[in-house]
mmCIF file of C-alpha atoms in Angstrom:
data_model
loop_
_atom_site.group_PDB
_atom_site.id
_atom_site.type_symbol
_atom_site.label_atom_id
_atom_site.label_comp_id
_atom_site.label_asym_id
_atom_site.label_seq_id
_atom_site.Cartn_x
_atom_site.Cartn_y
_atom_site.Cartn_z
ATOM 1 C CA MET A 31 -1.535 15.915 26.980
ATOM 2 C CA SER A 32 -2.985 12.432 26.542
ATOM 3 C CA VAL A 33 -4.198 13.302 23.070
ATOM 4 C CA ARG A 34 -0.874 14.796 22.033
ATOM 5 C CA LEU A 35 1.210 11.836 23.262
ATOM 6 C CA MET A 36 -1.408 9.248 22.287
ATOM 7 C CA ILE A 37 -1.164 7.447 25.631
ATOM 8 C CA ASP A 38 -2.769 4.019 25.473
ATOM 9 C CA HIS A 39 -4.804 3.754 28.667
ATOM 10 C CA ARG A 40 -5.907 0.207 27.832
ATOM 11 C CA LYS A 41 -2.486 -1.087 28.904
ATOM 12 C CA LYS A 42 -1.978 -1.919 32.537
ATOM 13 C CA GLY A 43 0.934 -0.479 34.472
ATOM 14 C CA GLU A 44 3.211 2.104 32.865
ATOM 15 C CA ALA A 45 1.616 4.245 30.169
ATOM 16 C CA THR A 46 2.694 3.450 26.626
ATOM 17 C CA LEU A 47 2.497 5.381 23.390
ATOM 18 C CA ARG A 48 -0.409 4.157 21.282
ATOM 19 C CA HIS A 49 1.225 5.341 18.046
ATOM 20 C CA PRO A 50 5.005 5.416 18.553
ATOM 21 C CA GLU A 51 5.556 5.269 14.779
ATOM 22 C CA LYS A 52 3.785 8.637 14.460
ATOM 23 C CA ALA A 53 5.465 10.389 17.416
ATOM 24 C CA HIS A 54 8.064 12.125 15.216
ATOM 25 C CA ARG A 55 5.460 13.698 12.968
ATOM 26 C CA PRO A 56 4.565 17.384 13.294
ATOM 27 C CA ASP A 57 1.277 18.136 14.995
ATOM 28 C CA ASN A 58 -1.823 18.649 12.856
ATOM 29 C CA PRO A 59 -4.311 20.654 14.933
ATOM 30 C CA ILE A 60 -7.708 18.974 15.101
ATOM 31 C CA ALA A 61 -10.364 21.119 13.439
ATOM 32 C CA ARG A 62 -13.663 21.820 15.168
ATOM 33 C CA LYS A 63 -16.377 19.539 13.817
ATOM 34 C CA PRO A 64 -19.378 21.115 12.112
ATOM 35 C CA GLU A 65 -22.801 20.736 13.681
ATOM 36 C CA TRP A 66 -23.874 17.992 11.268
ATOM 37 C CA ILE A 67 -21.178 15.561 12.399
ATOM 38 C CA ARG A 68 -21.445 15.757 16.166
ATOM 39 C CA VAL A 69 -22.850 12.823 18.138
ATOM 40 C CA ARG A 70 -23.991 12.318 21.710
ATOM 41 C CA ALA A 71 -21.951 10.375 24.234
ATOM 42 C CA PRO A 72 -23.234 6.774 24.562
ATOM 43 C CA ASN A 73 -25.341 6.090 27.651
ATOM 44 C CA HIS A 74 -28.076 3.629 26.612
ATOM 45 C CA PRO A 75 -28.404 0.553 28.909
ATOM 46 C CA THR A 76 -28.060 -1.803 25.921
ATOM 47 C CA TYR A 77 -24.812 -0.059 24.988
ATOM 48 C CA HIS A 78 -23.357 -1.085 28.356
ATOM 49 C CA GLU A 79 -24.726 -4.623 27.984
ATOM 50 C CA THR A 80 -23.051 -4.962 24.586
ATOM 51 C CA ARG A 81 -19.807 -3.598 25.968
ATOM 52 C CA LYS A 82 -19.897 -6.090 28.846
ATOM 53 C CA LEU A 83 -20.490 -8.975 26.444
ATOM 54 C CA MET A 84 -17.428 -7.952 24.421
ATOM 55 C CA ARG A 85 -15.299 -7.807 27.572
ATOM 56 C CA ASP A 86 -16.656 -11.094 28.967
ATOM 57 C CA ASN A 87 -15.717 -12.848 25.706
ATOM 58 C CA SER A 88 -12.326 -11.070 25.513
ATOM 59 C CA LEU A 89 -13.228 -9.672 22.100
ATOM 60 C CA VAL A 90 -11.787 -6.657 20.304
ATOM 61 C CA THR A 91 -14.073 -4.361 18.319
ATOM 62 C CA VAL A 92 -13.132 -1.926 15.587
ATOM 63 C CA CYS A 93 -15.839 0.319 17.040
ATOM 64 C CA GLU A 94 -13.526 1.027 19.967
ATOM 65 C CA GLU A 95 -10.119 0.630 18.327
ATOM 66 C CA ALA A 96 -10.923 3.011 15.465
ATOM 67 C CA ALA A 97 -12.840 5.439 17.720
ATOM 68 C CA CYS A 98 -15.983 5.181 15.578
ATOM 69 C CA PRO A 99 -18.412 8.075 16.159
ATOM 70 C CA ASN A 100 -21.393 5.732 15.754
ATOM 71 C CA ILE A 101 -20.528 3.390 18.620
ATOM 72 C CA GLY A 102 -23.311 4.705 20.868
ATOM 73 C CA GLU A 103 -26.033 4.207 18.264
ATOM 74 C CA CYS A 104 -24.797 0.829 17.040
ATOM 75 C CA TRP A 105 -24.079 -0.763 20.411
ATOM 76 C CA SER A 106 -27.436 0.459 21.707
ATOM 77 C CA GLN A 107 -28.938 -1.728 18.958
ATOM 78 C CA ARG A 108 -26.611 -4.678 19.760
ATOM 79 C CA HIS A 109 -24.582 -4.121 16.591
ATOM 80 C CA ALA A 110 -20.832 -4.433 17.041
ATOM 81 C CA THR A 111 -18.105 -4.967 14.452
ATOM 82 C CA MET A 112 -15.660 -7.516 15.827
ATOM 83 C CA MET A 113 -11.982 -7.173 15.011
ATOM 84 C CA ILE A 114 -10.149 -10.488 14.936
ATOM 85 C CA MET A 115 -6.464 -11.430 15.141
ATOM 86 C CA GLY A 116 -5.646 -8.996 17.898
ATOM 87 C CA GLU A 117 -5.538 -5.241 18.333
ATOM 88 C CA ILE A 118 -2.063 -4.548 16.926
ATOM 89 C CA CYS A 119 -1.657 -3.874 13.206
ATOM 90 C CA THR A 120 1.496 -4.388 11.147
ATOM 91 C CA ARG A 121 0.825 -1.234 9.125
ATOM 92 C CA ALA A 122 0.791 2.449 10.011
ATOM 93 C CA CYS A 123 -1.821 4.173 7.870
ATOM 94 C CA ALA A 124 -1.968 7.926 8.398
ATOM 95 C CA PHE A 125 -5.734 7.910 9.068
ATOM 96 C CA CYS A 126 -6.067 4.915 11.386
ATOM 97 C CA ASN A 127 -6.308 4.880 15.182
ATOM 98 C CA VAL A 128 -5.472 1.175 15.567
ATOM 99 C CA THR A 129 -2.157 0.512 17.310
ATOM 100 C CA THR A 130 0.836 -0.331 15.101
ATOM 101 C CA GLY A 131 3.500 -2.827 16.125
ATOM 102 C CA LEU A 132 4.401 -6.508 16.270
ATOM 103 C CA PRO A 133 1.181 -8.486 16.834
ATOM 104 C CA ASN A 134 0.809 -11.372 19.251
ATOM 105 C CA ALA A 135 0.319 -14.964 18.136
ATOM 106 C CA LEU A 136 -3.145 -15.893 16.888
ATOM 107 C CA ASP A 137 -5.632 -17.029 19.517
ATOM 108 C CA GLY A 138 -7.007 -20.440 18.508
ATOM 109 C CA ASP A 139 -10.063 -19.977 20.742
ATOM 110 C CA GLU A 140 -11.086 -16.692 19.152
ATOM 111 C CA PRO A 141 -13.380 -18.133 16.436
ATOM 112 C CA ALA A 142 -15.469 -19.908 19.091
ATOM 113 C CA ARG A 143 -15.682 -16.758 21.256
ATOM 114 C CA VAL A 144 -16.748 -14.636 18.296
ATOM 115 C CA ALA A 145 -19.395 -17.182 17.319
ATOM 116 C CA ASP A 146 -20.656 -17.335 20.914
ATOM 117 C CA ALA A 147 -21.024 -13.546 21.061
ATOM 118 C CA VAL A 148 -22.873 -13.483 17.723
ATOM 119 C CA ALA A 149 -25.324 -16.094 19.022
ATOM 120 C CA LYS A 150 -25.845 -14.287 22.348
ATOM 121 C CA LEU A 151 -26.443 -10.957 20.623
ATOM 122 C CA GLY A 152 -28.953 -12.629 18.307
ATOM 123 C CA LEU A 153 -27.519 -10.870 15.279
ATOM 124 C CA ARG A 154 -29.237 -11.115 11.906
ATOM 125 C CA HIS A 155 -26.075 -9.818 10.256
ATOM 126 C CA VAL A 156 -22.529 -9.586 11.605
ATOM 127 C CA VAL A 157 -19.454 -7.732 10.370
ATOM 128 C CA ILE A 158 -16.035 -9.239 11.042
ATOM 129 C CA THR A 159 -12.887 -7.220 10.335
ATOM 130 C CA SER A 160 -9.246 -7.527 11.310
ATOM 131 C CA VAL A 161 -5.944 -5.781 11.675
ATOM 132 C CA ASP A 162 -3.382 -6.269 8.903
ATOM 133 C CA ARG A 163 -1.259 -9.325 9.670
ATOM 134 C CA ASP A 164 1.665 -9.038 7.250
ATOM 135 C CA ASP A 165 3.645 -11.162 9.742
ATOM 136 C CA LEU A 166 1.580 -14.278 8.909
ATOM 137 C CA PRO A 167 2.312 -16.399 5.818
ATOM 138 C CA ASP A 168 -1.363 -16.261 4.770
ATOM 139 C CA GLY A 169 -2.126 -12.798 6.152
ATOM 140 C CA GLY A 170 -4.676 -14.405 8.481
ATOM 141 C CA ALA A 171 -6.825 -15.910 5.715
ATOM 142 C CA HIS A 172 -7.289 -19.286 7.416
ATOM 143 C CA HIS A 173 -8.255 -17.544 10.661
ATOM 144 C CA PHE A 174 -10.946 -15.595 8.797
ATOM 145 C CA ALA A 175 -12.216 -18.879 7.369
ATOM 146 C CA ARG A 176 -12.327 -20.489 10.832
ATOM 147 C CA VAL A 177 -14.310 -17.550 12.230
ATOM 148 C CA ILE A 178 -16.813 -17.769 9.363
ATOM 149 C CA GLY A 179 -17.167 -21.513 9.923
ATOM 150 C CA ALA A 180 -17.709 -21.109 13.669
ATOM 151 C CA ILE A 181 -20.437 -18.498 13.134
ATOM 152 C CA ARG A 182 -22.167 -20.718 10.566
ATOM 153 C CA ALA A 183 -22.217 -23.529 13.146
ATOM 154 C CA SER A 184 -23.493 -21.498 16.115
ATOM 155 C CA ALA A 185 -25.756 -19.009 14.337
ATOM 156 C CA PRO A 186 -26.746 -20.529 10.969
ATOM 157 C CA ASP A 187 -29.345 -17.848 10.217
ATOM 158 C CA THR A 188 -26.879 -14.975 10.647
ATOM 159 C CA THR A 189 -25.514 -13.465 7.436
ATOM 160 C CA ILE A 190 -21.795 -12.716 7.516
ATOM 161 C CA GLU A 191 -19.939 -9.700 6.173
ATOM 162 C CA ILE A 192 -16.160 -9.575 6.307
ATOM 163 C CA LEU A 193 -13.906 -6.541 5.951
ATOM 164 C CA THR A 194 -10.467 -7.857 5.071
ATOM 165 C CA PRO A 195 -6.914 -6.607 4.559
ATOM 166 C CA ASP A 196 -5.523 -6.605 1.013
ATOM 167 C CA PHE A 197 -3.494 -9.850 1.448
ATOM 168 C CA LEU A 198 -0.616 -8.129 -0.344
ATOM 169 C CA ARG A 199 2.044 -10.659 -1.375
ATOM 170 C CA LYS A 200 0.052 -13.546 0.205
ATOM 171 C CA PRO A 201 -0.538 -15.969 -2.700
ATOM 172 C CA GLY A 202 -3.511 -18.278 -2.198
ATOM 173 C CA ALA A 203 -4.870 -16.328 0.784
ATOM 174 C CA LEU A 204 -7.848 -14.831 -1.005
ATOM 175 C CA GLU A 205 -8.953 -18.220 -2.293
ATOM 176 C CA VAL A 206 -9.086 -19.532 1.300
ATOM 177 C CA VAL A 207 -11.434 -16.747 2.400
ATOM 178 C CA VAL A 208 -13.659 -16.947 -0.672
ATOM 179 C CA ARG A 209 -14.076 -20.702 -0.204
ATOM 180 C CA ALA A 210 -15.500 -19.996 3.272
ATOM 181 C CA ARG A 211 -18.315 -18.165 1.424
ATOM 182 C CA PRO A 212 -19.094 -15.014 3.403
ATOM 183 C CA ASP A 213 -22.259 -13.270 2.267
ATOM 184 C CA VAL A 214 -20.458 -9.943 1.761
ATOM 185 C CA PHE A 215 -16.771 -9.437 1.022
ATOM 186 C CA ASN A 216 -15.721 -5.887 1.883
ATOM 187 C CA HIS A 217 -12.309 -4.375 1.265
ATOM 188 C CA ASN A 218 -11.969 -0.609 1.546
ATOM 189 C CA LEU A 219 -9.958 1.432 -0.923
ATOM 190 C CA GLU A 220 -10.044 4.225 1.706
ATOM 191 C CA THR A 221 -8.885 7.038 -0.609
ATOM 192 C CA VAL A 222 -8.047 7.969 -4.189
ATOM 193 C CA PRO A 223 -4.862 6.625 -5.859
ATOM 194 C CA ARG A 224 -3.007 9.958 -5.709
ATOM 195 C CA LEU A 225 -3.116 9.995 -1.891
ATOM 196 C CA TYR A 226 -1.992 6.420 -1.260
ATOM 197 C CA THR A 227 1.678 7.268 -0.640
ATOM 198 C CA THR A 228 0.787 9.590 2.247
ATOM 199 C CA ILE A 229 -2.497 8.149 3.566
ATOM 200 C CA ARG A 230 -2.127 4.403 2.968
ATOM 201 C CA PRO A 231 1.602 3.919 2.323
ATOM 202 C CA GLY A 232 1.713 0.185 3.058
ATOM 203 C CA ALA A 233 -0.976 -0.594 0.473
ATOM 204 C CA ARG A 234 -1.294 -0.444 -3.311
ATOM 205 C CA TYR A 235 -4.439 0.874 -5.005
ATOM 206 C CA TYR A 236 -4.344 -1.603 -7.874
ATOM 207 C CA GLN A 237 -3.760 -4.537 -5.514
ATOM 208 C CA SER A 238 -6.931 -3.568 -3.680
ATOM 209 C CA MET A 239 -8.844 -3.220 -6.946
ATOM 210 C CA ARG A 240 -7.522 -6.582 -8.143
ATOM 211 C CA LEU A 241 -8.619 -8.205 -4.879
ATOM 212 C CA LEU A 242 -12.209 -7.029 -5.320
ATOM 213 C CA ASP A 243 -12.229 -8.086 -8.960
ATOM 214 C CA ASP A 244 -10.838 -11.527 -8.091
ATOM 215 C CA VAL A 245 -13.505 -12.155 -5.441
ATOM 216 C CA LYS A 246 -16.232 -11.602 -8.012
ATOM 217 C CA ARG A 247 -14.526 -13.823 -10.577
ATOM 218 C CA MET A 248 -14.046 -16.638 -8.045
ATOM 219 C CA ASP A 249 -17.611 -16.533 -6.718
ATOM 220 C CA PRO A 250 -20.102 -14.164 -8.401
ATOM 221 C CA SER A 251 -22.727 -14.972 -5.745
ATOM 222 C CA ILE A 252 -20.747 -13.124 -3.045
ATOM 223 C CA PHE A 253 -21.650 -9.452 -2.703
ATOM 224 C CA THR A 254 -18.612 -7.170 -2.889
ATOM 225 C CA LYS A 255 -18.290 -3.846 -1.141
ATOM 226 C CA SER A 256 -15.761 -1.036 -0.763
ATOM 227 C CA GLY A 257 -15.549 2.415 0.761
ATOM 228 C CA LEU A 258 -13.840 5.786 0.671
ATOM 229 C CA MET A 259 -13.155 8.403 3.311
ATOM 230 C CA LEU A 260 -13.722 11.947 2.062
ATOM 231 C CA GLY A 261 -12.092 15.122 3.318
ATOM 232 C CA LEU A 262 -8.449 14.077 2.881
ATOM 233 C CA GLY A 263 -7.745 16.354 -0.073
ATOM 234 C CA GLU A 264 -9.265 14.301 -2.872
ATOM 235 C CA GLU A 265 -10.961 16.019 -5.825
ATOM 236 C CA ARG A 266 -14.409 15.279 -7.268
ATOM 237 C CA PRO A 267 -13.109 13.835 -10.588
ATOM 238 C CA GLU A 268 -10.880 11.444 -8.616
ATOM 239 C CA ILE A 269 -13.831 10.177 -6.580
ATOM 240 C CA LEU A 270 -15.883 9.600 -9.700
ATOM 241 C CA GLN A 271 -12.967 7.746 -11.305
ATOM 242 C CA VAL A 272 -12.720 5.429 -8.288
ATOM 243 C CA MET A 273 -16.444 4.737 -8.639
ATOM 244 C CA ASP A 274 -15.874 3.793 -12.264
ATOM 245 C CA ASP A 275 -12.962 1.517 -11.301
ATOM 246 C CA LEU A 276 -15.149 -0.239 -8.733
ATOM 247 C CA ARG A 277 -17.935 -0.772 -11.226
ATOM 248 C CA ILE A 278 -15.477 -2.266 -13.727
ATOM 249 C CA ALA A 279 -14.677 -4.766 -10.955
ATOM 250 C CA ASP A 280 -18.457 -5.336 -10.567
ATOM 251 C CA VAL A 281 -18.470 -4.127 -6.956
ATOM 252 C CA ASP A 282 -22.056 -4.050 -5.649
ATOM 253 C CA PHE A 283 -21.933 -1.646 -2.710
ATOM 254 C CA ILE A 284 -20.037 1.590 -2.069
ATOM 255 C CA THR A 285 -19.787 3.542 1.191
ATOM 256 C CA LEU A 286 -18.661 7.174 1.458
ATOM 257 C CA GLY A 287 -18.046 8.867 4.804
ATOM 258 C CA GLN A 288 -16.236 11.823 6.333
ATOM 259 C CA TYR A 289 -12.683 11.270 7.546
ATOM 260 C CA LEU A 290 -12.255 12.301 11.186
ATOM 261 C CA GLN A 291 -8.778 12.885 12.577
ATOM 262 C CA PRO A 292 -8.102 10.668 15.634
ATOM 263 C CA THR A 293 -5.128 12.611 17.085
ATOM 264 C CA VAL A 294 -2.815 15.504 16.247
ATOM 265 C CA LYS A 295 -0.303 13.003 14.840
ATOM 266 C CA HIS A 296 -2.701 11.671 12.211
ATOM 267 C CA ALA A 297 -3.443 13.090 8.764
ATOM 268 C CA ALA A 298 -5.252 16.402 8.959
ATOM 269 C CA VAL A 299 -8.810 16.901 7.767
ATOM 270 C CA ALA A 300 -8.497 18.918 4.567
ATOM 271 C CA ARG A 301 -12.166 19.893 4.748
ATOM 272 C CA PHE A 302 -15.535 18.761 6.036
ATOM 273 C CA VAL A 303 -17.690 17.568 3.155
ATOM 274 C CA THR A 304 -21.267 18.804 3.434
ATOM 275 C CA PRO A 305 -24.303 16.507 3.652
ATOM 276 C CA GLU A 306 -25.465 17.936 0.317
ATOM 277 C CA GLU A 307 -22.222 16.851 -1.357
ATOM 278 C CA PHE A 308 -22.560 13.362 0.093
ATOM 279 C CA ALA A 309 -26.111 13.190 -1.284
ATOM 280 C CA ASP A 310 -24.804 14.255 -4.695
ATOM 281 C CA TYR A 311 -22.145 11.528 -4.650
ATOM 282 C CA ALA A 312 -24.817 9.006 -3.672
ATOM 283 C CA GLY A 313 -26.834 9.967 -6.717
ATOM 284 C CA MET A 314 -23.813 9.640 -8.983
ATOM 285 C CA ALA A 315 -23.003 6.195 -7.550
ATOM 286 C CA ARG A 316 -26.532 4.952 -8.216
ATOM 287 C CA VAL A 317 -26.381 6.225 -11.786
ATOM 288 C CA LYS A 318 -23.131 4.307 -12.244
ATOM 289 C CA GLY A 319 -24.882 1.076 -11.318
ATOM 290 C CA PHE A 320 -24.079 0.228 -7.690
ATOM 291 C CA LEU A 321 -26.774 -1.951 -6.148
ATOM 292 C CA GLN A 322 -26.428 -0.224 -2.782
ATOM 293 C CA VAL A 323 -24.967 3.125 -1.719
ATOM 294 C CA SER A 324 -24.378 4.587 1.733
ATOM 295 C CA SER A 325 -23.086 8.150 1.596
ATOM 296 C CA SER A 326 -23.231 10.582 4.509
ATOM 297 C CA PRO A 327 -20.822 12.324 6.899
ATOM 298 C CA LEU A 328 -21.221 9.595 9.537
ATOM 299 C CA THR A 329 -21.252 6.616 7.171
ATOM 300 C CA ARG A 330 -18.732 3.925 8.080
ATOM 301 C CA SER A 331 -18.157 0.478 6.558
ATOM 302 C CA SER A 332 -20.430 -1.340 8.986
ATOM 303 C CA TYR A 333 -22.877 1.468 9.799
ATOM 304 C CA HIS A 334 -26.434 0.076 9.400
ATOM 305 C CA ALA A 335 -24.851 -3.007 7.795
ATOM 306 C CA ASP A 336 -27.798 -5.265 8.666
ATOM 307 C CA SER A 337 -30.493 -3.141 7.025
ATOM 308 C CA ASP A 338 -28.142 -2.301 4.143
ATOM 309 C CA PHE A 339 -27.628 -6.019 3.490
ATOM 310 C CA ALA A 340 -31.367 -6.608 3.288
ATOM 311 C CA GLN A 341 -31.666 -3.787 0.750
ATOM 312 C CA LEU A 342 -28.635 -5.075 -1.152
ATOM 313 C CA ARG A 343 -30.125 -8.539 -1.498
ATOM 314 C CA ALA A 344 -33.490 -7.108 -2.581
ATOM 315 C CA ALA A 345 -31.797 -4.885 -5.168
ATOM 316 C CA ARG A 346 -29.995 -7.865 -6.694
ATOM 317 C CA GLU A 347 -33.229 -9.854 -6.913
ATOM 318 C CA GLN A 348 -34.951 -6.904 -8.559
ATOM 319 C CA ARG A 349 -32.131 -6.476 -11.086
ATOM 320 C CA LEU A 350 -32.102 -10.198 -11.916
ATOM 321 C CA LYS A 351 -35.877 -10.144 -12.366
ATOM 322 C CA ALA A 352 -35.573 -7.176 -14.732
ATOM 323 C CA GLU A 353 -32.836 -8.929 -16.710
ATOM 324 C CA ARG A 354 -34.938 -12.087 -17.028
ATOM 325 C CA GLY A 355 -37.884 -9.990 -18.209
ATOM 326 C CA ALA A 356 -35.736 -8.299 -20.835
ATOM 327 C CA MET A 357 -34.507 -11.676 -22.070
ATOM 328 C CA GLU A 358 -38.078 -12.979 -22.398
ATOM 329 C CA ILE A 359 -39.083 -9.938 -24.461
ATOM 330 C CA LYS A 360 -36.206 -10.624 -26.867
#
C-alpha cells in the first residue's frame, strides 16, 4: 500500500503523499527487473558513516531522493551526490522520484554545510545537483555559485561537478553559474525530443541543448556533460540523433543508463535495455567524438564520477597533444 499511495515516511506526524500531483494517474505495474540490474541492499560500515554525516550536516542527497540503485556502492566509498536548495521540486517529471510542490525558502547556511561535508569526506571530486527552483528569479543560480565558492575555500583540491536545472526563462542565470567556474557542467537531456511532452513536460529539449552549447561558448575550459535514460520507448535512430546534437554543442561526456520506475504512478518501463545494447551505444558515442562515455544499465549521472573525471581530463590532454602534433606536421 505504501508504494501505491507513495506515502512519504520522511515526514513526521501524519503521513503525506509524496507525489500528490501523480495520484490521479492510472497505475503502471512495476516490471520485474532482469538479473543484470539487481543490486544488493547496502550494509557496509562506511555506508552508514556517510549516511550519518549527511544527517549530521542536515544535507539532502539525490542518492536518497531519487532512489538511486547505486547508493550502497557509492556511499560505501564515501561518494555522495548532494542535492541543494531543498528536497521539493517545482516540476513533476514522469520519471522522477523527487517530491513536487512549493519549495521552502533557501537556506543561507547550506553552502557552508555542503563544503564542510566535502572536506570531512575527503572527496577528490564532488557532484552537486539541485531540485528545479522555478519559484526563484534566478532559478537558484546564485546559490549554486555560493556552494561552489564555499567548496573552493574549504577543499581547494576537490574538483567540482554540478548537475543543474535548465534555468528556463531565467535570463542571466547561466552566466552566474559559469562565472563560478565548476570543473564539469552537467545538464541531462533525460530522453529524446519526441518523449518530452509525456516524460519531461516542464522542460524544452532545445532549451536544454542551448544551455549546454552556451556553457561551452562562455567558457570552453569547462567540461560539459549530459545523459539519457533508456527504456522509455525511445528508438535507436532517436538516440543516435541526440548524440549528434550533443556533439554539435561540443559536449564532452555522455552517460546512458536504464530507466527504473520508482512507483506505480510513474512512467512505465517500456523495456529493459540489455548490457550488449549499452555497449553498442558506448561504441557509437566514442566514434562520434565524445571524450568520455559511461553506458551501462546501472549508469547514473554521478556514478563513478571521480574516476570518470580523471579519464575525461586525460582524454582532453591526449586530444590536445594530438592536435598540436598535427599542426606541427603541417
